[in-house]
Coordinates of C-alpha atoms in Angstrom, one line a residue:
M1 CA 164.2 207.2 142.9
S2 CA 164.1 208.3 139.3
E3 CA 167.3 209.2 137.5
T4 CA 168.0 212.8 136.6
P5 CA 170.7 214.3 134.4
T6 CA 172.6 215.3 137.6
D7 CA 173.0 211.7 138.9
T8 CA 173.1 209.7 135.6
P9 CA 176.4 209.5 133.8
E10 CA 176.8 210.1 130.0
F11 CA 177.2 206.9 128.0
G12 CA 180.8 206.6 127.0
F13 CA 183.9 204.6 126.5
T14 CA 187.4 205.1 128.1
L15 CA 190.3 203.2 126.6
H16 CA 192.8 202.7 129.4
T17 CA 195.5 200.4 128.0
T18 CA 196.5 198.7 124.8
D19 CA 198.9 195.8 124.4
G20 CA 199.5 195.4 120.7
V21 CA 196.0 195.6 119.3
A22 CA 194.3 194.2 122.4
R23 CA 192.5 196.8 124.5
R24 CA 191.4 197.3 128.0
G25 CA 188.7 199.9 128.7
T26 CA 185.5 200.8 130.5
V27 CA 182.0 201.4 129.1
T28 CA 180.0 203.8 131.2
T29 CA 176.2 203.5 131.3
A30 CA 173.3 204.7 133.5
H31 CA 173.3 201.4 135.3
G32 CA 177.0 201.0 135.9
E33 CA 180.3 200.4 134.3
I34 CA 181.4 197.5 132.0
R35 CA 185.0 196.4 132.2
T36 CA 186.4 195.4 128.8
P37 CA 187.2 193.0 127.3
A38 CA 183.8 191.8 128.5
F39 CA 181.7 188.6 128.1
M40 CA 178.0 189.2 128.3
P41 CA 176.0 186.1 129.4
V42 CA 172.9 185.7 127.3
G43 CA 169.6 186.2 129.0
T44 CA 167.4 185.8 125.9
Q45 CA 164.0 185.8 127.6
A46 CA 164.9 188.0 130.6
T47 CA 166.8 185.2 132.4
V48 CA 170.2 183.6 132.1
K49 CA 169.1 180.0 132.0
C50 CA 169.8 177.9 135.1
M51 CA 171.3 180.9 137.0
Y52 CA 170.2 183.3 139.7
P53 CA 170.9 187.0 138.7
A54 CA 173.0 187.4 141.9
Q55 CA 175.1 184.4 140.9
V56 CA 175.8 185.9 137.4
R57 CA 176.9 189.1 139.0
E58 CA 179.1 187.4 141.6
L59 CA 181.0 185.6 138.8
G60 CA 182.1 189.0 137.5
A61 CA 179.5 189.8 134.8
D62 CA 179.0 193.5 134.4
I63 CA 176.4 193.2 131.7
I64 CA 173.9 190.7 130.3
L65 CA 172.1 190.5 127.0
G66 CA 168.3 190.3 126.3
N67 CA 166.6 189.6 123.0
T68 CA 164.1 192.0 121.4
Y69 CA 162.4 189.3 119.2
H70 CA 161.6 187.0 122.1
L71 CA 160.6 189.7 124.5
M72 CA 158.4 191.5 122.0
L73 CA 156.5 188.2 121.5
R74 CA 156.4 187.2 125.2
P75 CA 155.7 189.0 127.6
G76 CA 155.6 192.1 125.3
A77 CA 157.6 195.2 125.5
E78 CA 154.7 197.4 126.6
R79 CA 154.0 195.0 129.5
V80 CA 157.6 195.1 130.6
A81 CA 157.6 198.9 130.5
K82 CA 154.5 199.1 132.6
L83 CA 156.2 196.8 135.1
G84 CA 159.2 199.2 135.5
G85 CA 161.4 198.1 132.6
L86 CA 163.6 195.1 132.0
H87 CA 166.1 195.8 134.9
R88 CA 163.4 195.8 137.5
F89 CA 161.4 193.0 135.8
M90 CA 164.3 190.5 136.0
N91 CA 165.9 192.0 139.1
W92 CA 169.2 192.9 137.4
P93 CA 170.1 196.5 138.3
H94 CA 173.2 196.4 136.1
P95 CA 173.8 197.2 132.4
I96 CA 171.7 195.3 129.8
L97 CA 172.3 195.1 126.0
T98 CA 169.4 194.1 123.8
D99 CA 169.9 192.9 120.3
S100 CA 167.6 194.2 117.6
G101 CA 165.7 190.9 117.0
G102 CA 166.8 190.8 113.3
F103 CA 168.9 187.6 113.6
Q104 CA 166.0 185.7 115.3
V105 CA 163.5 186.9 112.7
M106 CA 165.8 185.4 110.0
S107 CA 166.5 182.2 111.9
L108 CA 163.3 181.4 113.8
A109 CA 160.3 183.2 112.4
Q110 CA 157.9 181.6 109.9
L111 CA 157.0 183.0 106.5
R112 CA 159.2 186.1 106.9
K113 CA 159.3 188.7 104.2
I114 CA 162.0 191.4 104.0
T115 CA 161.3 194.7 102.3
E116 CA 162.8 198.2 102.4
K117 CA 160.4 199.1 105.2
G118 CA 161.4 196.2 107.5
V119 CA 160.5 192.5 108.1
T120 CA 157.1 191.0 108.4
F121 CA 156.9 187.5 110.0
R122 CA 154.8 185.0 111.8
S123 CA 155.7 184.1 115.4
H124 CA 157.4 180.8 116.0
I125 CA 155.2 180.5 119.1
D126 CA 151.7 180.9 117.8
G127 CA 151.9 181.9 114.2
S128 CA 150.7 185.5 114.9
K129 CA 151.7 188.1 112.4
H130 CA 154.2 190.9 113.3
E131 CA 156.2 193.6 111.7
L132 CA 159.6 194.7 112.8
T133 CA 161.0 197.9 111.3
P134 CA 164.1 199.8 112.4
E135 CA 161.9 202.3 114.2
R136 CA 159.8 199.6 115.9
S137 CA 163.0 197.7 117.0
I138 CA 164.4 200.8 118.6
E139 CA 161.0 201.6 120.2
I140 CA 160.8 198.1 121.7
Q141 CA 164.4 198.4 123.1
G142 CA 163.5 201.8 124.6
L143 CA 160.4 200.3 126.3
L144 CA 162.6 197.5 127.7
G145 CA 165.0 200.2 128.9
S146 CA 168.2 198.5 127.8
N147 CA 171.5 200.5 128.2
I148 CA 172.8 199.5 124.8
Q149 CA 170.5 199.2 121.9
M150 CA 171.3 197.6 118.5
Q151 CA 170.3 198.8 115.1
L152 CA 168.0 196.5 113.0
D153 CA 170.1 194.7 110.4
E154 CA 169.9 191.8 108.0
C155 CA 172.2 188.9 108.7
V156 CA 172.9 186.4 105.9
A157 CA 174.3 182.9 106.5
L158 CA 177.7 182.1 105.1
P159 CA 178.8 181.1 102.5
A160 CA 176.6 183.4 100.4
P161 CA 176.8 184.9 96.9
A162 CA 178.6 188.2 96.7
K163 CA 175.5 190.0 95.4
E164 CA 173.4 188.8 98.3
M165 CA 176.0 189.9 100.8
E166 CA 176.2 193.3 99.2
R167 CA 172.4 193.7 99.1
A168 CA 172.0 192.8 102.7
M169 CA 174.9 195.1 103.7
E170 CA 173.4 198.1 101.8
L171 CA 170.0 197.4 103.3
S172 CA 171.5 197.2 106.8
L173 CA 173.2 200.6 106.2
R174 CA 169.9 202.2 105.3
W175 CA 168.3 200.6 108.3
A176 CA 171.2 201.8 110.4
E177 CA 170.4 205.4 109.5
R178 CA 166.8 205.0 110.4
S179 CA 167.6 203.2 113.7
R180 CA 170.0 206.0 114.7
S181 CA 167.3 208.6 113.9
A182 CA 164.8 206.7 116.0
F183 CA 167.0 206.5 119.0
F184 CA 165.8 209.0 121.5
G185 CA 169.2 209.5 123.3
K186 CA 168.3 208.9 126.9
R187 CA 171.2 209.9 129.2
G188 CA 173.5 207.0 130.0
H189 CA 172.1 204.8 127.1
G190 CA 173.7 204.2 123.7
I191 CA 173.1 202.7 120.3
F192 CA 175.5 200.5 118.3
G193 CA 175.7 200.1 114.6
I194 CA 176.3 196.7 113.1
V195 CA 179.0 196.1 110.4
Q196 CA 177.8 193.6 107.8
G197 CA 179.2 192.4 104.5
G198 CA 179.7 188.6 105.0
D199 CA 183.2 187.4 104.4
D200 CA 184.0 190.1 101.8
E201 CA 186.6 192.6 103.3
G202 CA 185.7 195.3 100.8
L203 CA 182.0 195.2 101.8
R204 CA 182.9 195.2 105.5
L205 CA 185.0 198.3 105.0
R206 CA 182.2 200.0 103.1
S207 CA 179.8 199.1 105.9
A208 CA 182.1 200.3 108.6
K209 CA 182.7 203.7 106.8
G210 CA 179.0 204.2 106.3
L211 CA 178.3 203.5 110.0
V212 CA 181.0 205.8 111.2
D213 CA 179.7 208.5 109.0
I214 CA 176.2 208.1 110.6
G215 CA 177.8 208.1 114.1
F216 CA 177.1 205.6 116.8
H217 CA 178.1 205.1 120.4
G218 CA 179.7 201.8 119.6
Y219 CA 180.2 199.4 116.7
A220 CA 179.4 195.7 116.3
L221 CA 180.5 193.1 113.9
G222 CA 177.5 191.0 112.9
G223 CA 177.1 188.1 110.5
L224 CA 180.1 186.1 111.8
A225 CA 180.1 182.7 113.5
V226 CA 177.3 181.8 111.1
G227 CA 178.9 178.8 109.4
E228 CA 182.2 180.1 108.2
P229 CA 185.6 178.6 109.4
Q230 CA 187.3 180.4 112.3
E231 CA 190.1 181.6 110.0
V232 CA 187.6 183.4 107.8
M233 CA 186.1 185.1 110.9
L234 CA 189.5 186.2 112.2
R235 CA 190.5 187.5 108.8
V236 CA 187.3 189.7 108.6
I237 CA 187.9 191.0 112.2
R238 CA 191.5 191.9 111.4
A239 CA 190.5 193.7 108.3
T240 CA 187.6 195.6 109.8
T241 CA 188.6 196.8 113.3
P242 CA 191.2 199.4 112.0
A243 CA 188.3 201.1 110.2
L244 CA 186.4 201.6 113.5
P245 CA 187.0 204.5 115.9
A246 CA 189.5 203.7 118.6
D247 CA 187.5 205.7 121.1
K248 CA 184.3 203.6 120.7
P249 CA 183.7 200.0 122.0
R250 CA 183.8 197.1 119.5
Y251 CA 181.4 194.2 119.9
L252 CA 181.7 190.8 118.1
M253 CA 178.1 189.4 118.1
G254 CA 177.4 185.8 119.0
V255 CA 181.0 184.7 119.6
G256 CA 181.9 182.3 120.8
T257 CA 184.3 179.6 122.1
P258 CA 187.0 180.5 124.6
H259 CA 189.5 180.2 121.7
D260 CA 187.5 182.5 119.5
I261 CA 187.3 185.1 122.2
L262 CA 191.1 185.1 122.9
E263 CA 191.8 185.4 119.2
A264 CA 189.3 188.2 118.8
V265 CA 190.7 190.2 121.8
A266 CA 194.1 190.0 120.1
R267 CA 192.5 191.7 117.1
G268 CA 191.0 194.6 119.0
I269 CA 187.5 193.4 120.1
D270 CA 186.1 194.6 123.4
M271 CA 182.7 192.8 123.9
F272 CA 181.3 189.4 123.3
D273 CA 178.1 187.4 123.8
C274 CA 177.3 183.8 123.1
V275 CA 174.8 181.1 124.3
M276 CA 177.6 178.5 124.2
P277 CA 178.5 178.4 127.9
T278 CA 174.9 178.2 129.1
R279 CA 173.7 175.8 126.3
A280 CA 176.8 173.6 126.7
G281 CA 176.2 173.4 130.5
R282 CA 172.6 172.2 130.0
H283 CA 174.0 169.4 127.7
G284 CA 176.7 168.1 130.0
Q285 CA 179.6 170.0 128.5
V286 CA 182.0 172.2 130.5
F287 CA 184.9 174.6 129.8
T288 CA 187.8 174.5 132.2
R289 CA 191.5 175.3 132.2
H290 CA 192.0 171.7 130.9
G291 CA 189.8 172.4 127.9
R292 CA 186.3 171.1 127.1
V293 CA 185.1 168.2 129.3
N294 CA 182.1 166.0 128.5
L295 CA 180.4 164.9 131.7
K296 CA 178.3 162.4 129.8
N297 CA 181.3 160.2 129.2
A298 CA 181.4 157.0 131.3
R299 CA 185.0 157.7 132.4
H300 CA 183.6 160.1 135.0
A301 CA 181.2 157.6 136.6
D302 CA 183.5 156.5 139.3
D303 CA 185.7 159.6 139.6
P304 CA 185.7 161.2 143.1
R305 CA 187.8 164.2 142.0
P306 CA 186.3 167.6 141.1
L307 CA 186.4 169.2 137.7
D308 CA 189.1 171.5 138.8
E309 CA 190.4 171.6 142.4
L310 CA 192.1 175.0 141.7
S311 CA 188.9 176.7 140.5
D312 CA 187.3 179.6 142.4
C313 CA 183.9 178.3 141.3
P314 CA 182.3 176.0 144.0
A315 CA 180.6 174.0 141.3
A316 CA 183.9 173.1 139.7
R317 CA 185.7 172.5 143.0
D318 CA 183.2 171.0 145.5
W319 CA 181.3 168.3 143.7
S320 CA 182.8 165.1 142.3
R321 CA 182.9 164.3 138.6
A322 CA 181.0 161.1 139.5
Y323 CA 178.1 163.2 141.0
L324 CA 178.0 165.6 138.1
H325 CA 178.0 162.7 135.6
H326 CA 175.1 161.1 137.6
L327 CA 173.1 164.4 137.4
V328 CA 173.7 164.7 133.7
R329 CA 172.8 161.1 132.9
T330 CA 169.6 161.3 135.0
G331 CA 168.6 164.6 133.5
E332 CA 168.4 166.3 136.9
A333 CA 167.9 170.1 136.8
L334 CA 170.7 170.5 139.3
G335 CA 173.2 169.2 136.8
A336 CA 172.3 171.9 134.3
M337 CA 172.5 174.5 137.0
L338 CA 175.9 173.4 138.3
L339 CA 177.5 173.0 134.9
T340 CA 176.2 176.4 133.7
W341 CA 177.7 177.9 136.8
V342 CA 181.1 176.2 135.9
N343 CA 181.0 177.6 132.4
L344 CA 180.0 181.1 133.2
A345 CA 182.6 181.2 135.9
Y346 CA 185.3 180.0 133.5
Y347 CA 184.3 182.6 130.8
Q348 CA 184.4 185.4 133.3
S349 CA 187.7 184.2 134.7
L350 CA 189.1 184.1 131.2
M351 CA 188.0 187.8 130.6
A352 CA 189.4 188.9 134.0
G353 CA 192.7 187.3 133.1
A354 CA 192.7 189.0 129.7
R355 CA 192.1 192.4 131.3
A356 CA 194.9 191.9 133.8
A357 CA 197.3 190.7 131.1
I358 CA 196.6 193.6 128.8
E359 CA 197.2 196.0 131.7
A360 CA 200.5 194.2 132.4
G361 CA 201.6 194.3 128.7
R362 CA 201.7 190.5 128.5
Y363 CA 198.5 189.5 126.6
T364 CA 200.4 187.4 124.1
D365 CA 202.0 185.4 126.9
Y366 CA 198.6 185.0 128.7
K367 CA 197.0 183.7 125.6
A368 CA 199.8 181.2 125.0
E369 CA 199.6 180.0 128.6
V370 CA 195.8 179.4 128.4
E371 CA 196.1 177.6 125.1
E372 CA 198.9 175.4 126.5
G373 CA 196.6 174.4 129.3
W374 CA 193.9 173.4 126.8
A375 CA 196.5 171.5 124.7
K376 CA 197.5 169.3 127.7
G377 CA 193.9 168.2 128.0
D378 CA 191.9 166.9 130.9
I379 CA 193.4 164.9 133.8
E380 CA 193.9 161.2 133.4
A381 CA 190.9 159.0 134.1
V382 CA 191.0 157.0 137.4

């Protein structure tokens, strides 16, 4: 059944509670609500690696992320559109955010060239030539049917010269205006602008003001967690969030570790994404209430105990450390599946705890309790 204006909600954000600067809210989309603070598992190529879509949902994820660069190259946005859009294509009927593809062009593509018009590049897959402009990025995201689309921007690695950060920020602002104009405004779908400016607070504030003047449904902080120390990232967040509208969602792109997320929530961020939990799981690393645990280590080879007997996640509770160690060491696919399950479960549990703590007015205590658990470290070896 097709959606009509009478049965599709407007895209919007409701701020329910604040605790200091930390916020609890709800983003409303055509495909459902997103409880914030929210962590978005990354489904780069229309799949969250090593997970079934139903599993991802059962863990508490309200939204996942797809990638414009990868999907435009393979299988192609027009093909996905003909097959009913990204939600139907990957059997995920819930909200989807797509990034603009700009970061991947900068980091993966070969022989890229940036001009005022956009970016031309050669595919990292087969060397074929492509052009990505602000208008084409929005067109691709519209063909995919994502609920939250991102403007095309230029992201520079840090540290970077001040003039380079300013040039990229100004170009991103001009691209933001073109991206916003290209967005066709389908009911229940929104577009976010991306604050750039490197580690320069003045540039970040100029970028934020320019984006707010253009007007977006939400605002993201891009160009962080790209090589700078955590304290620099947190300083930039603290300086930038007050310049963003309180009635719009705030998204910190590509972040990060559980500690990064807790600190960013305390500074007013609502949404996060990162490949870390899925990538770490595929490489034998897990996140638990005890901190990070490396299942490759020989100390687990004879350990009959689970990762965490108190976890709600079966993968953390019902298999022994010895078995998980064996799967990792032998390269069995089940090992990557189970450990990815553990990590995504932990991230969603962390966010659920943050939402409850903000609602109860005890976020500072919650953050301290979680960090105390990490500081104690993993259980003693057998």
